[in-house]
Coordinates of C-alpha atoms in Angstrom, one line a residue:
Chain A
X1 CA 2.3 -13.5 -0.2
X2 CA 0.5 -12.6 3.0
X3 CA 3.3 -12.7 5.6
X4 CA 2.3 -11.5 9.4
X5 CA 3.9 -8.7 8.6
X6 CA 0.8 -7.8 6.7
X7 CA -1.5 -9.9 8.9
X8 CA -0.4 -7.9 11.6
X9 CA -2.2 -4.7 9.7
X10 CA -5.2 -6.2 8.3
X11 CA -8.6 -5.9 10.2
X12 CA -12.0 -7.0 8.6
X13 CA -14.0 -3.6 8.1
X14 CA -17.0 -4.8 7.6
X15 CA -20.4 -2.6 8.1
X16 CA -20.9 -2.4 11.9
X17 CA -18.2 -4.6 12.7
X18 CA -15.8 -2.0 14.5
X19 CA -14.9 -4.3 18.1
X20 CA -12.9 -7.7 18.0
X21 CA -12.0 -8.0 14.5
X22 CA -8.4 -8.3 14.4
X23 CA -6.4 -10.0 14.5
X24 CA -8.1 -12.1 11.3
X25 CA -8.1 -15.9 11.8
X26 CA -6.2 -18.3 9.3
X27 CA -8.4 -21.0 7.9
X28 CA -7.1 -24.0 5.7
X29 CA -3.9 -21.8 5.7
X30 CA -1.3 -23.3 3.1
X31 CA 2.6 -22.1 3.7
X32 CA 5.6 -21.6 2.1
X33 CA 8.7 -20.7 3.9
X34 CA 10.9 -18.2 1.7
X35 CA 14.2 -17.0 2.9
X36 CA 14.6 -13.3 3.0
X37 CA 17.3 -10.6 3.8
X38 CA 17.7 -10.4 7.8
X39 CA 17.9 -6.9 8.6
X40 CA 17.8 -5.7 12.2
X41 CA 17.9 -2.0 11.8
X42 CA 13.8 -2.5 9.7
X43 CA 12.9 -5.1 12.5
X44 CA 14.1 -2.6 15.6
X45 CA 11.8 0.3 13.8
X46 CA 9.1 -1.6 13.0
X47 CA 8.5 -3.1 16.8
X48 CA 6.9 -0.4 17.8
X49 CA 3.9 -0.6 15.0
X50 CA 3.1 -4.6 16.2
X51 CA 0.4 -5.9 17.9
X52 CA 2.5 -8.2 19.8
X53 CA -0.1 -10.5 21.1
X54 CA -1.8 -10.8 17.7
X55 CA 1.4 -11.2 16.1
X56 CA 2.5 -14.2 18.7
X57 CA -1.1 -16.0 18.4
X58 CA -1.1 -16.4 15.1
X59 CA 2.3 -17.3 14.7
X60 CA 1.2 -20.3 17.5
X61 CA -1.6 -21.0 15.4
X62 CA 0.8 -21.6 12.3
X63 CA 3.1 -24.0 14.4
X64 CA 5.6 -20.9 15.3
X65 CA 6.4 -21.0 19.1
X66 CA 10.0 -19.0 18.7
X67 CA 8.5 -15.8 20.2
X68 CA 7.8 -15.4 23.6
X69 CA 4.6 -14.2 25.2
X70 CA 5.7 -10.7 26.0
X71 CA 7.5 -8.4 24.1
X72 CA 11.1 -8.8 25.7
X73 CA 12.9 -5.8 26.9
X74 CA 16.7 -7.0 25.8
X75 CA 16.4 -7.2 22.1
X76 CA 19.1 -9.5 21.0
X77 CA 20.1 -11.3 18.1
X78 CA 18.5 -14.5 18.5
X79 CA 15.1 -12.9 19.1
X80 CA 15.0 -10.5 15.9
X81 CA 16.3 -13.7 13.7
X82 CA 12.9 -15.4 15.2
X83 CA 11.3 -12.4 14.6
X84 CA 12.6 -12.0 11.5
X85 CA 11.6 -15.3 10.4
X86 CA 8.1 -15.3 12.0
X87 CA 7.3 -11.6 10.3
X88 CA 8.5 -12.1 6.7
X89 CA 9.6 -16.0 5.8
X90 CA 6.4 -17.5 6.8
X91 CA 3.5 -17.0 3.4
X92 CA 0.3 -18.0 4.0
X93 CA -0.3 -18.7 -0.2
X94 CA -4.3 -19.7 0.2
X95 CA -7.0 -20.3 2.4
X96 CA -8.5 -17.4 4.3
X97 CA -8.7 -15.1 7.1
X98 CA -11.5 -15.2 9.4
X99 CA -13.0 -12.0 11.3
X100 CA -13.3 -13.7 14.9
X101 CA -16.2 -10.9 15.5
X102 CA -18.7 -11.2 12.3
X103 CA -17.3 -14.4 10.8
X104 CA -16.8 -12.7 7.4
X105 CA -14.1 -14.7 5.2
X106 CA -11.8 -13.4 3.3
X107 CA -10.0 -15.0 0.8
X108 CA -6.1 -15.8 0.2
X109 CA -5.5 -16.9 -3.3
X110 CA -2.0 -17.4 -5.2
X111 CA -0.7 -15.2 -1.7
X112 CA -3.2 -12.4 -2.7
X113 CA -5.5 -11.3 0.0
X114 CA -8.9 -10.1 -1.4
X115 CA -10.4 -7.7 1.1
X116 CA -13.1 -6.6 -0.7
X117 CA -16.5 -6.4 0.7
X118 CA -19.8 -6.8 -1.5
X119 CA -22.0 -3.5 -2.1
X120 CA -24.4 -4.6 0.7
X121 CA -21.4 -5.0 3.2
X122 CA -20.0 -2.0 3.1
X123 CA -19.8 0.6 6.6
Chain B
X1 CA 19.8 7.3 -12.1
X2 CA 17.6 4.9 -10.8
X3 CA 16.7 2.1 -13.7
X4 CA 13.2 2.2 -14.4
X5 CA 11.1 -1.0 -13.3
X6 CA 11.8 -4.2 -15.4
X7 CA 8.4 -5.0 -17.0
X8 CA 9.3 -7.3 -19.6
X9 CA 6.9 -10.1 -17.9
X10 CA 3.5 -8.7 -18.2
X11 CA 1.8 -9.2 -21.5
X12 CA -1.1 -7.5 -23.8
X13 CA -3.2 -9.4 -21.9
X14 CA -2.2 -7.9 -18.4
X15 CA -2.8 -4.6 -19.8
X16 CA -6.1 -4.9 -21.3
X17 CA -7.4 -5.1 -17.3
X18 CA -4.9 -3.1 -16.1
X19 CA -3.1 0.4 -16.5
X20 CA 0.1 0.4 -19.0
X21 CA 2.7 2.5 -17.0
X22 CA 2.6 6.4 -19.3
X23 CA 3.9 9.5 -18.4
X24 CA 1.5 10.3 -15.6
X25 CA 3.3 7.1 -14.2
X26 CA 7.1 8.1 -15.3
X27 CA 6.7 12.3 -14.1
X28 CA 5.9 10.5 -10.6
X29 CA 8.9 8.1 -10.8
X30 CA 11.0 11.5 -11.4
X31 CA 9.2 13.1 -8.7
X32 CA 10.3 10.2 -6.4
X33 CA 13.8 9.9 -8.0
X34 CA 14.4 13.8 -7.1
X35 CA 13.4 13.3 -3.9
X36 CA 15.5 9.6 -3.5
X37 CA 18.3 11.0 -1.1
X38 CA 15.6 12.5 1.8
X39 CA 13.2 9.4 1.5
X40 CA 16.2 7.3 2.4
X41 CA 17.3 9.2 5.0
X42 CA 13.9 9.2 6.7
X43 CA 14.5 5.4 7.1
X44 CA 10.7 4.4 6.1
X45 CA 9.3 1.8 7.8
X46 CA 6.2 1.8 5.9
X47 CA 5.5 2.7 2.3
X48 CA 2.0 2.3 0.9
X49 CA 1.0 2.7 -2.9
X50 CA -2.9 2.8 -3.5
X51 CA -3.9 1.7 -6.9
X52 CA -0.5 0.3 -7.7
X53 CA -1.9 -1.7 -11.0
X54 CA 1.6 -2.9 -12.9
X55 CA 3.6 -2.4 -9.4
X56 CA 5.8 0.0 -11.6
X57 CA 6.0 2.6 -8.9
X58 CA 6.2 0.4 -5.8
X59 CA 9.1 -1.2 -7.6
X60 CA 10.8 2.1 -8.0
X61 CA 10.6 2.5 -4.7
X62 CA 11.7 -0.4 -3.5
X63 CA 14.7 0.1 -5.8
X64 CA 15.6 3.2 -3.8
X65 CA 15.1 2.2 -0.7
X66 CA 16.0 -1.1 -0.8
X67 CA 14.3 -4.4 -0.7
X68 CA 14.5 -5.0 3.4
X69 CA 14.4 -1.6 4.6
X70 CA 10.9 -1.3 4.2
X71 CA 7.6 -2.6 4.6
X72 CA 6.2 -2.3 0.8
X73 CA 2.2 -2.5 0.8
X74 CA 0.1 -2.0 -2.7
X75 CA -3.6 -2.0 -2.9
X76 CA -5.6 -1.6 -5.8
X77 CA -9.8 -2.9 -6.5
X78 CA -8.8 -4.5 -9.7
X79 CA -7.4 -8.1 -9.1
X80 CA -5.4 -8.9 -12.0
X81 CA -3.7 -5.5 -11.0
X82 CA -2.7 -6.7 -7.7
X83 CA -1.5 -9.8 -9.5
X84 CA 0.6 -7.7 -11.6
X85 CA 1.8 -5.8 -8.6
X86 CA 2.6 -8.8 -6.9
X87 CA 4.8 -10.3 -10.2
X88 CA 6.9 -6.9 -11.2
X89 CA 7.8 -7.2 -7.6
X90 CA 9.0 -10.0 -7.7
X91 CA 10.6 -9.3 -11.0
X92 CA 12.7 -7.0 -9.6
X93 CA 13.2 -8.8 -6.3
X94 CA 11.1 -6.3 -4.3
X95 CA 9.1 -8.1 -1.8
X96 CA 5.6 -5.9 -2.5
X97 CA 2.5 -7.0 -0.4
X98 CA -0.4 -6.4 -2.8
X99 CA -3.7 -6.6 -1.6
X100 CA -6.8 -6.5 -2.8
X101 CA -8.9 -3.5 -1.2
X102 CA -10.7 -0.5 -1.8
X103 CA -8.5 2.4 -1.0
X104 CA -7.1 1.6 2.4
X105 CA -10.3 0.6 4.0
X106 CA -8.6 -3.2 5.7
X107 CA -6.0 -1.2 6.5
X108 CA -7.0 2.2 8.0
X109 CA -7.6 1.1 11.6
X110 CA -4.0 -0.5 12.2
X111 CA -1.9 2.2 9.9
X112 CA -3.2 5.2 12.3
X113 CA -0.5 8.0 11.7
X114 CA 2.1 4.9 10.7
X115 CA 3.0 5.5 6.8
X116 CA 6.2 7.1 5.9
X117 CA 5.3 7.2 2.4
X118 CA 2.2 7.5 0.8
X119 CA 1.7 7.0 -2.9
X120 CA -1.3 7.9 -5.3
X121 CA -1.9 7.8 -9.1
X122 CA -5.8 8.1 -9.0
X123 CA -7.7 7.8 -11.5
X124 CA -7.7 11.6 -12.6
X125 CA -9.3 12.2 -15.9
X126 CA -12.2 14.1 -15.7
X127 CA -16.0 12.3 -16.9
X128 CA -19.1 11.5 -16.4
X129 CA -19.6 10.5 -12.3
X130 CA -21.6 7.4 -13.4
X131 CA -18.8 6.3 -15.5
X132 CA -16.6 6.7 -12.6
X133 CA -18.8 5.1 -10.2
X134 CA -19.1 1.7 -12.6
X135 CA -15.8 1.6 -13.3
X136 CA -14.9 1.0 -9.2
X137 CA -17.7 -1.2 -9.2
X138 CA -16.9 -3.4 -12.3
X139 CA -13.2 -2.6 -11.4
X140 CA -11.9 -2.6 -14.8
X141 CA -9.2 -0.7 -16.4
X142 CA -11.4 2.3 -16.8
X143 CA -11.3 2.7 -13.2
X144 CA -7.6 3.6 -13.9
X145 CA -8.2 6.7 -15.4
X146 CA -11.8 7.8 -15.1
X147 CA -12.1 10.0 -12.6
X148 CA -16.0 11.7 -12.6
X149 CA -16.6 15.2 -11.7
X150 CA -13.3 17.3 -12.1
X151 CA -11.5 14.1 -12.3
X152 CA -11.5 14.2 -8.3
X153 CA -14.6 12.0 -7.9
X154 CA -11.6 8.8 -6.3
X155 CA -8.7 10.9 -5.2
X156 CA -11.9 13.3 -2.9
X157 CA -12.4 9.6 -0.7
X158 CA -8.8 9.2 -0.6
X159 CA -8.0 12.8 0.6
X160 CA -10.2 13.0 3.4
X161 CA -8.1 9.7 5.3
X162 CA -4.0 10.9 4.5
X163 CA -4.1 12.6 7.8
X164 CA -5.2 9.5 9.7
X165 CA -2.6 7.8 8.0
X166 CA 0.6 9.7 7.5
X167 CA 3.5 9.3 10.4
X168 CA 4.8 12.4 11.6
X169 CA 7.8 12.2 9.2
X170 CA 5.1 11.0 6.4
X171 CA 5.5 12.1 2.8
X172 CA 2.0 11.8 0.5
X173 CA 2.6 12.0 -3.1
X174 CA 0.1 12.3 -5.3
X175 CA -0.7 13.1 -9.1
X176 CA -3.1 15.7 -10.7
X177 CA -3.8 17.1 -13.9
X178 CA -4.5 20.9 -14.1
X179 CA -8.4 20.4 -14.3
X180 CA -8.3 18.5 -10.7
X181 CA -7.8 22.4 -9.6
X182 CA -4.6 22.0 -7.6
X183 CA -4.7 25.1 -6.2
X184 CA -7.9 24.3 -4.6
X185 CA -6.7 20.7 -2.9
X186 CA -3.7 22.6 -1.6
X187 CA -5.8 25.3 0.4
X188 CA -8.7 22.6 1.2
X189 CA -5.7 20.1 2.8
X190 CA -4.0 22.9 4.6
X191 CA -7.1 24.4 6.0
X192 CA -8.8 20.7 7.1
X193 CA -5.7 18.9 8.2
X194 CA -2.6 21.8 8.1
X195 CA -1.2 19.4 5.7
X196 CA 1.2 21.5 3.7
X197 CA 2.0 21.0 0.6
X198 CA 4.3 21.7 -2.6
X199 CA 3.8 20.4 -6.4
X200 CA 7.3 19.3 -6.8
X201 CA 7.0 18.8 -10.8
X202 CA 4.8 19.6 -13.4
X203 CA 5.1 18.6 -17.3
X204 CA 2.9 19.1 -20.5
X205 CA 2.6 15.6 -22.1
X206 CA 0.2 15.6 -25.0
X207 CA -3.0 17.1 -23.6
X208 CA -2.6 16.3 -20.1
X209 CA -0.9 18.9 -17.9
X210 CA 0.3 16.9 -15.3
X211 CA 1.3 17.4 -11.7
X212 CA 3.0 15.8 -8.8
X213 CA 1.8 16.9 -5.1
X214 CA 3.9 16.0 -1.9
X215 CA 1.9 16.8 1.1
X216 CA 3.6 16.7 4.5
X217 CA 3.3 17.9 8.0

């Protein structure tokens, strides 16, 4: 289950490719919307470890428009339930994520990422 | 008491790719367990196993912490491990993000000083370095346990990035066996990174002398 949780903390490390390679971009991204435990005290830490704008264009990208641009400064109920939906209900289950610098692919199979890089790939 | 990990669903088959959770695995879940009460009160935002093969000790940890309190990563560079990671989690109903990934390399740039808890079984068993170095390359169930030149040939790569990764409050536990020369980790981490650091348990099981490290700020 990649959920943009994790998206959020995955950049392609490919050799020489240190500028412009997160956030990764979903290709032929199949979803599954599971319902987990809401729990605003984990959502208040863990705001301060997002990449917002990543975080908000990828959520666009996978048809998510509950989260606003900017990071609001009153954090209320109704944004950490969209928050909390957008961060850990929404699994990408297969496809791929795209580095938007080098183009590398990695693939998402049964909600597994596989970040590996081959031998001649590697910084 | 904190029950051990239900892992009733993976099969002889799982574990002839990947590691069979054995007392190195069990001392660490004590190690854990003894420290249950401080780890909670740190309120963790971020837990990250490396090599989690079955997902037995990311499990555990979700079972102390608690399903939503935390973010629960696992890597590991054997597939059918993070597979397993992924289904003991869910066994358990602990929502464990496995990904598949040497060490932390996808992760390292984004989890700058951001992990709470840091956890390592390497593979620690001292051998031949080229039987180490095929068995990360073939990433088979040998790369579980062998571990090449003093059995540090794995956990040396992983050592030289906890400080970039550990939070200020961050907690890295690790296991060694006697040969790994603990004594000599200890004094190399303190003196590169003034990481300090304590081995909170120790056991003789069968040949193996076995160690748990927790290396903190």
């Amino acid at each position: 289950m990649v959920r943009l949780i994790t998206h959020n903390i995955l950049a392609c490390h490919a050799k020489g490719c240190t500028q412009n390679n997160f956030p990764l971009q979903f290709k032929d991204a199949s979803i599954e919307l599971k319902e987990q435990e809401f729990n605003p005290d984990f959502l208040r830490n863990f705001l301060s470890r997002l990449e917002w704008k990543a975080l908000v264009d990828t959520a666009r990208e996978l048809g998510d428009t509950s989260l606003p641009l900017e990071m609001p400064e009153m954090i209320d109920d109704e944004f950490l339930k969209n928050l909390h939906h957008v961060l850990l209900e929404i699994h990408v289950e297969e496809g791929a994520m795209i580095c938007p610098n080098c183009g590398h692919s990695y693939p998402i199979s049964n909600g597994i990422p596989n970040m590996l890089l081959a031998e001649h790939e590697i910084g | 008491m904190i029950p051990t990990p239900d892992l009733s669903h993976l099969t002889r088959r799982d574990y002839e790719s990947v590691y069979e959770p054995a007392e190195d695995t069990f001392i660490l879940l004590d190690a854990l367990e003894q420290d249950a009460d401080e780890l909670r009160n740190m309120q963790p935002s971020i837990s990250l196993e490396i090599g989690s093969g079955s997902g037995c000790v990311s499990s555990f940890i979700g079972t102390i912490l608690g399903p939503s309190n935390t973010l629960y990563l696992a890597t590991d560079i054997n597939e059918r491990a993070a597979s397993c990671t992924a289904r003991t989690g869910r066994q358990n109903n602990i929502p464990i993000e496995p990904i598949i990934a040497n060490l932390v390399a996808p992760l390292r740039s984004r989890l700058r000083h951001a992990v709470d808890i840091l956890v390592f079984n390497p593979p620690y068993v001292p051998t031949f370095e080229s039987e180490a170095e095929d068995a990360q390359t073939t990433r088979n169930i040998q790369g579980a346990w062998a571990g090449g030149a003093n059995g540090m040939q794995v956990t040396d790569l992983l050592l030289e990035q906890v400080d970039d990764l550990l939070s200020s409050q961050g907690r890295f536990y690790l296991v060694a066996v006697k040969q790994n020369d603990v004594p000599a980790i200890q004094e190399r981490m303190r003196q590169r990174f003034n990481l300090r650091s304590d081995v909170v348990l120790q056991r003789r099981a069968g040949r193996e002398h076995l160690l748990i490290l927790r290396f903190q700020r």
